[in-house]
């Protein structure tokens, strides 16, 4: 949805494509009626920076503002996805085949479900996000592909009890068996007064020992003034960003045993080969913990 002013549901499709048979949620220019298109949303800013197509002018503008202050913002998000994919493969290999992707954003190609099911065909995935566009497109693009093992839940991840009680989540995930709780590039949007550590603990309390916590979180990269300018790019969005240091991020893993190499810059977490030479420019830390 590059242009929020598009009005034709058939834009981009030739007449011979049989538009009437195409799910309207997949057509560029279609907007969920309940969606506020006047404020940028983190999920859609990420979609723009990652080269997707489902965003509005306001999201693009916020993304461009962030890029002016942090030119490597796209690389940071790409490395975040790469970390998440490596963590997913590691957990599948370790025997965890259920994933709760909180604050999932728009689950495009290469989403956690694609990666997990490439390793284990019966992997179960629940995507959770509060953006109606995420819910609608996720159901059309992801859940429909494997409805028995996939669900998309529209809910506020800051309310664990409500998320965990959702019937679609309960249909797909067996909370008596190990679950990977995935919170990548999410907790940086939780204000201190919202108690992010307490929210993480509430999710962990709902799953058995042997479950996993996957977290990545932005840092200031040792350049606080530059980082503060980038944070201001989110001032007009639906989510304010909060930088945290290593100790605060490591504390989020309370109640788990950290997997080697611990809480480290994303490119250094179990890289497939030699990490990129400029890994210090990829701001943020990441880690995986196993519930004791």
PDB file of C-alpha atoms in Angstrom:
ATOM      1  CA  UNK A   1       0.000   0.000   0.000  1.00  0.00           C
ATOM      2  CA  UNK A   2       2.589   2.477  -1.128  1.00  0.00           C
ATOM      3  CA  UNK A   3      -0.001   5.098  -1.958  1.00  0.00           C
ATOM      4  CA  UNK A   4      -2.676   5.636   0.634  1.00  0.00           C
ATOM      5  CA  UNK A   5      -4.733   7.544  -1.952  1.00  0.00           C
ATOM      6  CA  UNK A   6      -5.245   4.566  -4.266  1.00  0.00           C
ATOM      7  CA  UNK A   7      -8.941   3.924  -4.679  1.00  0.00           C
ATOM      8  CA  UNK A   8      -9.223   1.176  -7.267  1.00  0.00           C
ATOM      9  CA  UNK A   9      -9.179  -2.374  -5.978  1.00  0.00           C
ATOM     10  CA  UNK A  10      -8.022  -3.537  -9.385  1.00  0.00           C
ATOM     11  CA  UNK A  11      -4.870  -1.407  -9.571  1.00  0.00           C
ATOM     12  CA  UNK A  12      -1.951  -3.546 -10.682  1.00  0.00           C
ATOM     13  CA  UNK A  13      -4.102  -6.389 -12.021  1.00  0.00           C
ATOM     14  CA  UNK A  14      -5.016  -6.820 -15.705  1.00  0.00           C
ATOM     15  CA  UNK A  15      -8.688  -7.298 -16.493  1.00  0.00           C
ATOM     16  CA  UNK A  16      -7.963 -10.839 -17.559  1.00  0.00           C
ATOM     17  CA  UNK A  17      -6.725 -11.689 -14.059  1.00  0.00           C
ATOM     18  CA  UNK A  18     -10.251 -12.311 -12.840  1.00  0.00           C
ATOM     19  CA  UNK A  19     -10.190  -9.708 -10.110  1.00  0.00           C
ATOM     20  CA  UNK A  20     -13.503 -10.834  -8.663  1.00  0.00           C
ATOM     21  CA  UNK A  21     -11.870 -14.125  -7.685  1.00  0.00           C
ATOM     22  CA  UNK A  22      -8.932 -12.439  -5.927  1.00  0.00           C
ATOM     23  CA  UNK A  23      -9.102 -11.939  -2.169  1.00  0.00           C
ATOM     24  CA  UNK A  24      -9.499  -8.176  -1.788  1.00  0.00           C
ATOM     25  CA  UNK A  25      -7.061  -8.175   1.133  1.00  0.00           C
ATOM     26  CA  UNK A  26      -4.236  -9.037  -1.271  1.00  0.00           C
ATOM     27  CA  UNK A  27      -4.865  -6.170  -3.691  1.00  0.00           C
ATOM     28  CA  UNK A  28      -2.628  -3.092  -3.424  1.00  0.00           C
ATOM     29  CA  UNK A  29      -4.727  -0.112  -2.373  1.00  0.00           C
ATOM     30  CA  UNK A  30      -7.141  -2.101  -0.206  1.00  0.00           C
ATOM     31  CA  UNK A  31      -7.404  -0.760   3.358  1.00  0.00           C
ATOM     32  CA  UNK A  32      -9.141  -2.419   6.333  1.00  0.00           C
ATOM     33  CA  UNK A  33     -12.040  -0.071   7.182  1.00  0.00           C
ATOM     34  CA  UNK A  34     -11.030   0.167  10.857  1.00  0.00           C
ATOM     35  CA  UNK A  35      -7.446   1.223  10.086  1.00  0.00           C
ATOM     36  CA  UNK A  36      -6.198   4.715  10.977  1.00  0.00           C
ATOM     37  CA  UNK A  37      -3.995   5.700   8.033  1.00  0.00           C
ATOM     38  CA  UNK A  38      -3.067   9.096   9.465  1.00  0.00           C
ATOM     39  CA  UNK A  39      -0.480   7.791  11.946  1.00  0.00           C
ATOM     40  CA  UNK A  40       2.595   5.760  11.149  1.00  0.00           C
ATOM     41  CA  UNK A  41       2.775   2.289  12.678  1.00  0.00           C
ATOM     42  CA  UNK A  42       5.937   0.424  13.581  1.00  0.00           C
ATOM     43  CA  UNK A  43       4.921  -2.734  11.694  1.00  0.00           C
ATOM     44  CA  UNK A  44       4.375  -0.749   8.489  1.00  0.00           C
ATOM     45  CA  UNK A  45       7.548   1.319   8.927  1.00  0.00           C
ATOM     46  CA  UNK A  46       9.429  -1.969   9.185  1.00  0.00           C
ATOM     47  CA  UNK A  47       7.581  -3.197   6.103  1.00  0.00           C
ATOM     48  CA  UNK A  48       8.763  -0.143   4.172  1.00  0.00           C
ATOM     49  CA  UNK A  49      12.366  -0.435   5.363  1.00  0.00           C
ATOM     50  CA  UNK A  50      12.438  -4.142   4.522  1.00  0.00           C
ATOM     51  CA  UNK A  51      11.250  -3.479   0.973  1.00  0.00           C
ATOM     52  CA  UNK A  52       7.665  -4.663   1.363  1.00  0.00           C
ATOM     53  CA  UNK A  53       4.582  -3.144  -0.248  1.00  0.00           C
ATOM     54  CA  UNK A  54       1.980  -2.779   2.519  1.00  0.00           C
ATOM     55  CA  UNK A  55       2.518   0.684   3.991  1.00  0.00           C
ATOM     56  CA  UNK A  56       1.241   4.243   3.662  1.00  0.00           C
ATOM     57  CA  UNK A  57       2.837   7.589   2.888  1.00  0.00           C
ATOM     58  CA  UNK A  58       3.035   8.406   6.591  1.00  0.00           C
ATOM     59  CA  UNK A  59       4.957   5.163   7.246  1.00  0.00           C
ATOM     60  CA  UNK A  60       7.377   5.853   4.404  1.00  0.00           C
ATOM     61  CA  UNK A  61       8.013   9.358   5.709  1.00  0.00           C
ATOM     62  CA  UNK A  62       8.785   8.057   9.196  1.00  0.00           C
ATOM     63  CA  UNK A  63      11.089   5.431   7.715  1.00  0.00           C
ATOM     64  CA  UNK A  64      12.934   8.009   5.646  1.00  0.00           C
ATOM     65  CA  UNK A  65      13.370  10.214   8.712  1.00  0.00           C
ATOM     66  CA  UNK A  66      14.913   7.296  10.583  1.00  0.00           C
ATOM     67  CA  UNK A  67      17.244   6.594   7.652  1.00  0.00           C
ATOM     68  CA  UNK A  68      18.498  10.164   7.658  1.00  0.00           C
ATOM     69  CA  UNK A  69      19.701   9.711  11.227  1.00  0.00           C
ATOM     70  CA  UNK A  70      20.651   6.015  11.074  1.00  0.00           C
ATOM     71  CA  UNK A  71      21.557   5.216   7.443  1.00  0.00           C
ATOM     72  CA  UNK A  72      22.087   1.555   8.324  1.00  0.00           C
ATOM     73  CA  UNK A  73      18.506   1.153   9.628  1.00  0.00           C
ATOM     74  CA  UNK A  74      17.605  -1.242   6.795  1.00  0.00           C
ATOM     75  CA  UNK A  75      20.650  -3.384   7.533  1.00  0.00           C
ATOM     76  CA  UNK A  76      19.730  -3.451  11.231  1.00  0.00           C
ATOM     77  CA  UNK A  77      16.274  -4.811  10.395  1.00  0.00           C
ATOM     78  CA  UNK A  78      17.698  -7.306   7.902  1.00  0.00           C
ATOM     79  CA  UNK A  79      20.127  -8.565  10.535  1.00  0.00           C
ATOM     80  CA  UNK A  80      17.261  -8.786  13.003  1.00  0.00           C
ATOM     81  CA  UNK A  81      15.386 -11.058  10.608  1.00  0.00           C
ATOM     82  CA  UNK A  82      18.547 -13.096  10.040  1.00  0.00           C
ATOM     83  CA  UNK A  83      19.027 -13.538  13.810  1.00  0.00           C
ATOM     84  CA  UNK A  84      15.400 -14.586  14.214  1.00  0.00           C
ATOM     85  CA  UNK A  85      15.777 -17.146  11.446  1.00  0.00           C
ATOM     86  CA  UNK A  86      18.939 -18.625  12.967  1.00  0.00           C
ATOM     87  CA  UNK A  87      17.283 -18.769  16.380  1.00  0.00           C
ATOM     88  CA  UNK A  88      14.257 -20.512  14.865  1.00  0.00           C
ATOM     89  CA  UNK A  89      16.388 -23.153  13.177  1.00  0.00           C
ATOM     90  CA  UNK A  90      18.367 -23.665  16.397  1.00  0.00           C
ATOM     91  CA  UNK A  91      15.195 -24.155  18.431  1.00  0.00           C
ATOM     92  CA  UNK A  92      13.675 -26.563  15.922  1.00  0.00           C
ATOM     93  CA  UNK A  93      16.893 -28.577  16.057  1.00  0.00           C
ATOM     94  CA  UNK A  94      16.614 -28.503  19.861  1.00  0.00           C
ATOM     95  CA  UNK A  95      13.121 -29.999  19.710  1.00  0.00           C
ATOM     96  CA  UNK A  96      10.903 -26.914  20.107  1.00  0.00           C
ATOM     97  CA  UNK A  97       8.294 -26.866  17.344  1.00  0.00           C
ATOM     98  CA  UNK A  98       5.792 -24.280  18.683  1.00  0.00           C
ATOM     99  CA  UNK A  99       6.329 -20.541  18.233  1.00  0.00           C
ATOM    100  CA  UNK A 100       4.470 -17.530  19.627  1.00  0.00           C
ATOM    101  CA  UNK A 101       5.590 -14.534  17.552  1.00  0.00           C
ATOM    102  CA  UNK A 102       4.630 -11.446  19.551  1.00  0.00           C
ATOM    103  CA  UNK A 103       4.484  -8.117  17.755  1.00  0.00           C
ATOM    104  CA  UNK A 104       5.019 -10.088  14.578  1.00  0.00           C
ATOM    105  CA  UNK A 105       4.531  -7.257  12.103  1.00  0.00           C
ATOM    106  CA  UNK A 106       3.495  -8.103   8.568  1.00  0.00           C
ATOM    107  CA  UNK A 107       4.575 -11.746   8.105  1.00  0.00           C
ATOM    108  CA  UNK A 108       5.949 -11.645   4.580  1.00  0.00           C
ATOM    109  CA  UNK A 109       8.222 -14.044   2.738  1.00  0.00           C
ATOM    110  CA  UNK A 110      10.735 -15.662   5.051  1.00  0.00           C
ATOM    111  CA  UNK A 111       8.587 -15.177   8.148  1.00  0.00           C
ATOM    112  CA  UNK A 112       9.155 -17.368  11.171  1.00  0.00           C
ATOM    113  CA  UNK A 113       6.539 -19.862   9.972  1.00  0.00           C
ATOM    114  CA  UNK A 114       8.288 -20.356   6.637  1.00  0.00           C
ATOM    115  CA  UNK A 115      11.609 -20.935   8.378  1.00  0.00           C
ATOM    116  CA  UNK A 116      10.210 -23.249  11.036  1.00  0.00           C
ATOM    117  CA  UNK A 117       8.255 -25.410   8.598  1.00  0.00           C
ATOM    118  CA  UNK A 118      11.218 -25.715   6.285  1.00  0.00           C
ATOM    119  CA  UNK A 119      12.868 -27.533   9.201  1.00  0.00           C
ATOM    120  CA  UNK A 120       9.794 -29.292  10.621  1.00  0.00           C
ATOM    121  CA  UNK A 121       6.630 -29.625   8.542  1.00  0.00           C
ATOM    122  CA  UNK A 122       4.328 -29.822  11.554  1.00  0.00           C
ATOM    123  CA  UNK A 123       5.671 -26.723  13.343  1.00  0.00           C
ATOM    124  CA  UNK A 124       2.949 -24.567  14.888  1.00  0.00           C
ATOM    125  CA  UNK A 125       3.047 -20.770  14.781  1.00  0.00           C
ATOM    126  CA  UNK A 126       0.830 -18.036  16.206  1.00  0.00           C
ATOM    127  CA  UNK A 127       1.431 -14.451  15.051  1.00  0.00           C
ATOM    128  CA  UNK A 128       0.211 -11.660  17.353  1.00  0.00           C
ATOM    129  CA  UNK A 129      -0.017  -7.964  16.499  1.00  0.00           C
ATOM    130  CA  UNK A 130      -2.312  -5.045  17.316  1.00  0.00           C
ATOM    131  CA  UNK A 131      -2.382  -3.562  13.801  1.00  0.00           C
ATOM    132  CA  UNK A 132      -5.563  -4.519  11.879  1.00  0.00           C
ATOM    133  CA  UNK A 133      -3.556  -4.572   8.636  1.00  0.00           C
ATOM    134  CA  UNK A 134      -1.229  -7.189  10.117  1.00  0.00           C
ATOM    135  CA  UNK A 135      -4.175  -9.315  11.207  1.00  0.00           C
ATOM    136  CA  UNK A 136      -6.024  -9.110   7.900  1.00  0.00           C
ATOM    137  CA  UNK A 137      -3.036  -9.633   5.646  1.00  0.00           C
ATOM    138  CA  UNK A 138      -1.565 -12.245   7.937  1.00  0.00           C
ATOM    139  CA  UNK A 139      -4.724 -14.318   7.802  1.00  0.00           C
ATOM    140  CA  UNK A 140      -4.892 -14.030   4.036  1.00  0.00           C
ATOM    141  CA  UNK A 141      -1.210 -14.596   3.280  1.00  0.00           C
ATOM    142  CA  UNK A 142       0.019 -16.861   6.069  1.00  0.00           C
ATOM    143  CA  UNK A 143      -2.694 -18.565   8.086  1.00  0.00           C
ATOM    144  CA  UNK A 144      -4.618 -19.625   5.000  1.00  0.00           C
ATOM    145  CA  UNK A 145      -1.581 -21.550   3.766  1.00  0.00           C
ATOM    146  CA  UNK A 146      -1.643 -23.936   6.750  1.00  0.00           C
ATOM    147  CA  UNK A 147      -4.680 -23.186   8.933  1.00  0.00           C
ATOM    148  CA  UNK A 148      -4.284 -26.295  11.075  1.00  0.00           C
ATOM    149  CA  UNK A 149      -0.883 -25.162  12.337  1.00  0.00           C
ATOM    150  CA  UNK A 150      -1.094 -21.359  12.062  1.00  0.00           C
ATOM    151  CA  UNK A 151      -3.129 -18.558  13.603  1.00  0.00           C
ATOM    152  CA  UNK A 152      -3.033 -14.766  13.473  1.00  0.00           C
ATOM    153  CA  UNK A 153      -4.303 -13.001  16.592  1.00  0.00           C
ATOM    154  CA  UNK A 154      -5.125  -9.294  16.700  1.00  0.00           C
ATOM    155  CA  UNK A 155      -4.338  -8.315  20.278  1.00  0.00           C
ATOM    156  CA  UNK A 156      -2.235  -6.027  22.441  1.00  0.00           C
ATOM    157  CA  UNK A 157       0.898  -7.955  23.404  1.00  0.00           C
ATOM    158  CA  UNK A 158       1.142  -5.774  26.527  1.00  0.00           C
ATOM    159  CA  UNK A 159      -1.788  -7.779  27.922  1.00  0.00           C
ATOM    160  CA  UNK A 160      -0.427 -11.324  28.209  1.00  0.00           C
ATOM    161  CA  UNK A 161      -3.509 -12.759  29.916  1.00  0.00           C
ATOM    162  CA  UNK A 162      -5.734 -11.690  27.022  1.00  0.00           C
ATOM    163  CA  UNK A 163      -3.288 -12.915  24.393  1.00  0.00           C
ATOM    164  CA  UNK A 164      -2.804 -16.280  26.074  1.00  0.00           C
ATOM    165  CA  UNK A 165      -6.566 -16.794  26.501  1.00  0.00           C
ATOM    166  CA  UNK A 166      -7.324 -16.185  22.833  1.00  0.00           C
ATOM    167  CA  UNK A 167      -9.177 -19.209  21.399  1.00  0.00           C
ATOM    168  CA  UNK A 168      -7.190 -19.163  18.151  1.00  0.00           C
ATOM    169  CA  UNK A 169      -3.926 -19.261  20.073  1.00  0.00           C
ATOM    170  CA  UNK A 170      -5.244 -22.116  22.195  1.00  0.00           C
ATOM    171  CA  UNK A 171      -6.388 -23.958  19.090  1.00  0.00           C
ATOM    172  CA  UNK A 172      -2.902 -23.947  17.574  1.00  0.00           C
ATOM    173  CA  UNK A 173      -0.534 -24.019  20.552  1.00  0.00           C
ATOM    174  CA  UNK A 174      -0.393 -26.623  23.310  1.00  0.00           C
ATOM    175  CA  UNK A 175       0.805 -24.618  26.302  1.00  0.00           C
ATOM    176  CA  UNK A 176       1.559 -27.823  28.170  1.00  0.00           C
ATOM    177  CA  UNK A 177       4.424 -28.416  25.738  1.00  0.00           C
ATOM    178  CA  UNK A 178       7.494 -26.195  25.165  1.00  0.00           C
ATOM    179  CA  UNK A 179       6.837 -22.976  23.263  1.00  0.00           C
ATOM    180  CA  UNK A 180       9.296 -20.440  21.867  1.00  0.00           C
ATOM    181  CA  UNK A 181       8.196 -16.944  22.886  1.00  0.00           C
ATOM    182  CA  UNK A 182       9.578 -14.627  20.207  1.00  0.00           C
ATOM    183  CA  UNK A 183       9.923 -10.930  21.031  1.00  0.00           C
ATOM    184  CA  UNK A 184      12.274  -9.573  18.394  1.00  0.00           C
ATOM    185  CA  UNK A 185      12.440  -5.788  17.940  1.00  0.00           C
ATOM    186  CA  UNK A 186       9.398  -5.516  20.207  1.00  0.00           C
ATOM    187  CA  UNK A 187      10.344  -4.635  23.767  1.00  0.00           C
ATOM    188  CA  UNK A 188      11.998  -1.394  22.670  1.00  0.00           C
ATOM    189  CA  UNK A 189       8.449  -0.061  22.261  1.00  0.00           C
ATOM    190  CA  UNK A 190       7.488  -0.780  25.883  1.00  0.00           C
ATOM    191  CA  UNK A 191       7.770   2.178  28.225  1.00  0.00           C
ATOM    192  CA  UNK A 192       9.544   1.619  31.572  1.00  0.00           C
ATOM    193  CA  UNK A 193       6.265   2.157  33.433  1.00  0.00           C
ATOM    194  CA  UNK A 194       4.692  -0.670  31.416  1.00  0.00           C
ATOM    195  CA  UNK A 195       7.154  -3.046  33.106  1.00  0.00           C
ATOM    196  CA  UNK A 196       8.565  -4.937  30.111  1.00  0.00           C
ATOM    197  CA  UNK A 197      10.391  -7.360  32.389  1.00  0.00           C
ATOM    198  CA  UNK A 198       7.115  -8.187  34.150  1.00  0.00           C
ATOM    199  CA  UNK A 199       5.354  -8.721  30.813  1.00  0.00           C
ATOM    200  CA  UNK A 200       8.075 -11.119  29.668  1.00  0.00           C
ATOM    201  CA  UNK A 201       7.824 -12.965  32.979  1.00  0.00           C
ATOM    202  CA  UNK A 202       4.059 -13.350  32.574  1.00  0.00           C
ATOM    203  CA  UNK A 203       4.473 -14.995  29.175  1.00  0.00           C
ATOM    204  CA  UNK A 204       7.205 -17.268  30.519  1.00  0.00           C
ATOM    205  CA  UNK A 205       5.009 -18.259  33.451  1.00  0.00           C
ATOM    206  CA  UNK A 206       2.400 -19.620  31.038  1.00  0.00           C
ATOM    207  CA  UNK A 207       4.730 -22.138  29.363  1.00  0.00           C
ATOM    208  CA  UNK A 208       6.566 -25.166  30.782  1.00  0.00           C
ATOM    209  CA  UNK A 209      10.273 -25.598  31.493  1.00  0.00           C
ATOM    210  CA  UNK A 210      12.187 -26.232  28.297  1.00  0.00           C
ATOM    211  CA  UNK A 211      10.390 -23.384  26.543  1.00  0.00           C
ATOM    212  CA  UNK A 212      12.452 -20.608  24.984  1.00  0.00           C
ATOM    213  CA  UNK A 213      12.596 -16.826  24.992  1.00  0.00           C
ATOM    214  CA  UNK A 214      13.934 -15.091  21.882  1.00  0.00           C
ATOM    215  CA  UNK A 215      14.647 -11.374  22.304  1.00  0.00           C
ATOM    216  CA  UNK A 216      16.334  -8.668  20.276  1.00  0.00           C
ATOM    217  CA  UNK A 217      16.410  -5.045  21.375  1.00  0.00           C
ATOM    218  CA  UNK A 218      17.837  -1.850  19.932  1.00  0.00           C
ATOM    219  CA  UNK A 219      20.671   0.002  21.687  1.00  0.00           C
ATOM    220  CA  UNK A 220      22.206   3.365  20.964  1.00  0.00           C
ATOM    221  CA  UNK A 221      25.254   1.813  19.315  1.00  0.00           C
ATOM    222  CA  UNK A 222      27.472   3.933  21.507  1.00  0.00           C
ATOM    223  CA  UNK A 223      26.167   7.066  19.774  1.00  0.00           C
ATOM    224  CA  UNK A 224      23.468   8.456  22.068  1.00  0.00           C
ATOM    225  CA  UNK A 225      22.973  11.770  20.254  1.00  0.00           C
ATOM    226  CA  UNK A 226      22.461  10.081  16.889  1.00  0.00           C
ATOM    227  CA  UNK A 227      20.206   7.475  18.460  1.00  0.00           C
ATOM    228  CA  UNK A 228      18.077  10.132  20.164  1.00  0.00           C
ATOM    229  CA  UNK A 229      17.521  11.843  16.818  1.00  0.00           C
ATOM    230  CA  UNK A 230      16.387   8.536  15.318  1.00  0.00           C
ATOM    231  CA  UNK A 231      14.038   7.899  18.220  1.00  0.00           C
ATOM    232  CA  UNK A 232      12.313  11.196  17.492  1.00  0.00           C
ATOM    233  CA  UNK A 233      11.322   9.784  14.093  1.00  0.00           C
ATOM    234  CA  UNK A 234       8.835   7.662  16.029  1.00  0.00           C
ATOM    235  CA  UNK A 235       7.335  10.618  17.899  1.00  0.00           C
ATOM    236  CA  UNK A 236       4.329  10.772  15.571  1.00  0.00           C
ATOM    237  CA  UNK A 237       3.795   7.025  15.324  1.00  0.00           C
ATOM    238  CA  UNK A 238       1.596   4.732  17.361  1.00  0.00           C
ATOM    239  CA  UNK A 239       4.629   3.512  19.359  1.00  0.00           C
ATOM    240  CA  UNK A 240       7.375   5.438  21.144  1.00  0.00           C
ATOM    241  CA  UNK A 241      10.844   3.846  21.090  1.00  0.00           C
ATOM    242  CA  UNK A 242      12.987   3.345  24.195  1.00  0.00           C
ATOM    243  CA  UNK A 243      16.694   2.559  24.117  1.00  0.00           C
ATOM    244  CA  UNK A 244      18.072   0.189  26.761  1.00  0.00           C
ATOM    245  CA  UNK A 245      21.559  -0.868  27.756  1.00  0.00           C
ATOM    246  CA  UNK A 246      23.094  -4.332  27.997  1.00  0.00           C
ATOM    247  CA  UNK A 247      22.232  -4.896  31.661  1.00  0.00           C
ATOM    248  CA  UNK A 248      18.567  -3.983  31.147  1.00  0.00           C
ATOM    249  CA  UNK A 249      18.307  -6.231  28.102  1.00  0.00           C
ATOM    250  CA  UNK A 250      20.033  -9.149  29.837  1.00  0.00           C
ATOM    251  CA  UNK A 251      17.638  -8.764  32.781  1.00  0.00           C
ATOM    252  CA  UNK A 252      14.721  -9.579  30.458  1.00  0.00           C
ATOM    253  CA  UNK A 253      15.974 -13.179  30.407  1.00  0.00           C
ATOM    254  CA  UNK A 254      15.400 -13.687  34.155  1.00  0.00           C
ATOM    255  CA  UNK A 255      14.229 -17.248  34.811  1.00  0.00           C
ATOM    256  CA  UNK A 256      16.000 -18.656  31.767  1.00  0.00           C
ATOM    257  CA  UNK A 257      19.415 -20.089  31.032  1.00  0.00           C
ATOM    258  CA  UNK A 258      21.068 -18.167  28.232  1.00  0.00           C
ATOM    259  CA  UNK A 259      22.187 -20.137  25.208  1.00  0.00           C
ATOM    260  CA  UNK A 260      25.775 -19.484  24.138  1.00  0.00           C
ATOM    261  CA  UNK A 261      27.054 -16.941  23.182  1.00  0.00           C
ATOM    262  CA  UNK A 262      24.645 -15.074  25.476  1.00  0.00           C
ATOM    263  CA  UNK A 263      23.339 -11.561  24.838  1.00  0.00           C
ATOM    264  CA  UNK A 264      25.412 -10.246  21.946  1.00  0.00           C
ATOM    265  CA  UNK A 265      25.124  -8.049  18.847  1.00  0.00           C
ATOM    266  CA  UNK A 266      22.754  -9.740  16.401  1.00  0.00           C
ATOM    267  CA  UNK A 267      25.347 -10.632  13.729  1.00  0.00           C
ATOM    268  CA  UNK A 268      27.440 -12.414  16.400  1.00  0.00           C
ATOM    269  CA  UNK A 269      24.679 -14.747  17.611  1.00  0.00           C
ATOM    270  CA  UNK A 270      25.621 -18.124  16.100  1.00  0.00           C
ATOM    271  CA  UNK A 271      26.403 -16.746  12.620  1.00  0.00           C
ATOM    272  CA  UNK A 272      26.199 -19.146   9.692  1.00  0.00           C
ATOM    273  CA  UNK A 273      29.678 -18.082   8.621  1.00  0.00           C
ATOM    274  CA  UNK A 274      31.986 -15.191   9.288  1.00  0.00           C
ATOM    275  CA  UNK A 275      29.987 -12.267  10.711  1.00  0.00           C
ATOM    276  CA  UNK A 276      29.872  -9.115   8.657  1.00  0.00           C
ATOM    277  CA  UNK A 277      32.906  -6.882   9.129  1.00  0.00           C
ATOM    278  CA  UNK A 278      30.774  -3.883  10.125  1.00  0.00           C
ATOM    279  CA  UNK A 279      28.816  -5.724  12.819  1.00  0.00           C
ATOM    280  CA  UNK A 280      29.440  -2.888  15.274  1.00  0.00           C
ATOM    281  CA  UNK A 281      27.212  -0.701  13.081  1.00  0.00           C
ATOM    282  CA  UNK A 282      24.292  -3.086  13.605  1.00  0.00           C
ATOM    283  CA  UNK A 283      22.952  -1.521  16.773  1.00  0.00           C
ATOM    284  CA  UNK A 284      21.209  -3.751  19.241  1.00  0.00           C
ATOM    285  CA  UNK A 285      21.622  -6.976  21.173  1.00  0.00           C
ATOM    286  CA  UNK A 286      19.956 -10.360  20.948  1.00  0.00           C
ATOM    287  CA  UNK A 287      19.828 -13.644  22.760  1.00  0.00           C
ATOM    288  CA  UNK A 288      17.950 -16.874  23.398  1.00  0.00           C
ATOM    289  CA  UNK A 289      17.147 -18.260  26.833  1.00  0.00           C
ATOM    290  CA  UNK A 290      15.696 -21.634  27.838  1.00  0.00           C
ATOM    291  CA  UNK A 291      13.225 -21.635  30.737  1.00  0.00           C
ATOM    292  CA  UNK A 292      14.546 -23.551  33.694  1.00  0.00           C
TER     293      UNK A 292
END
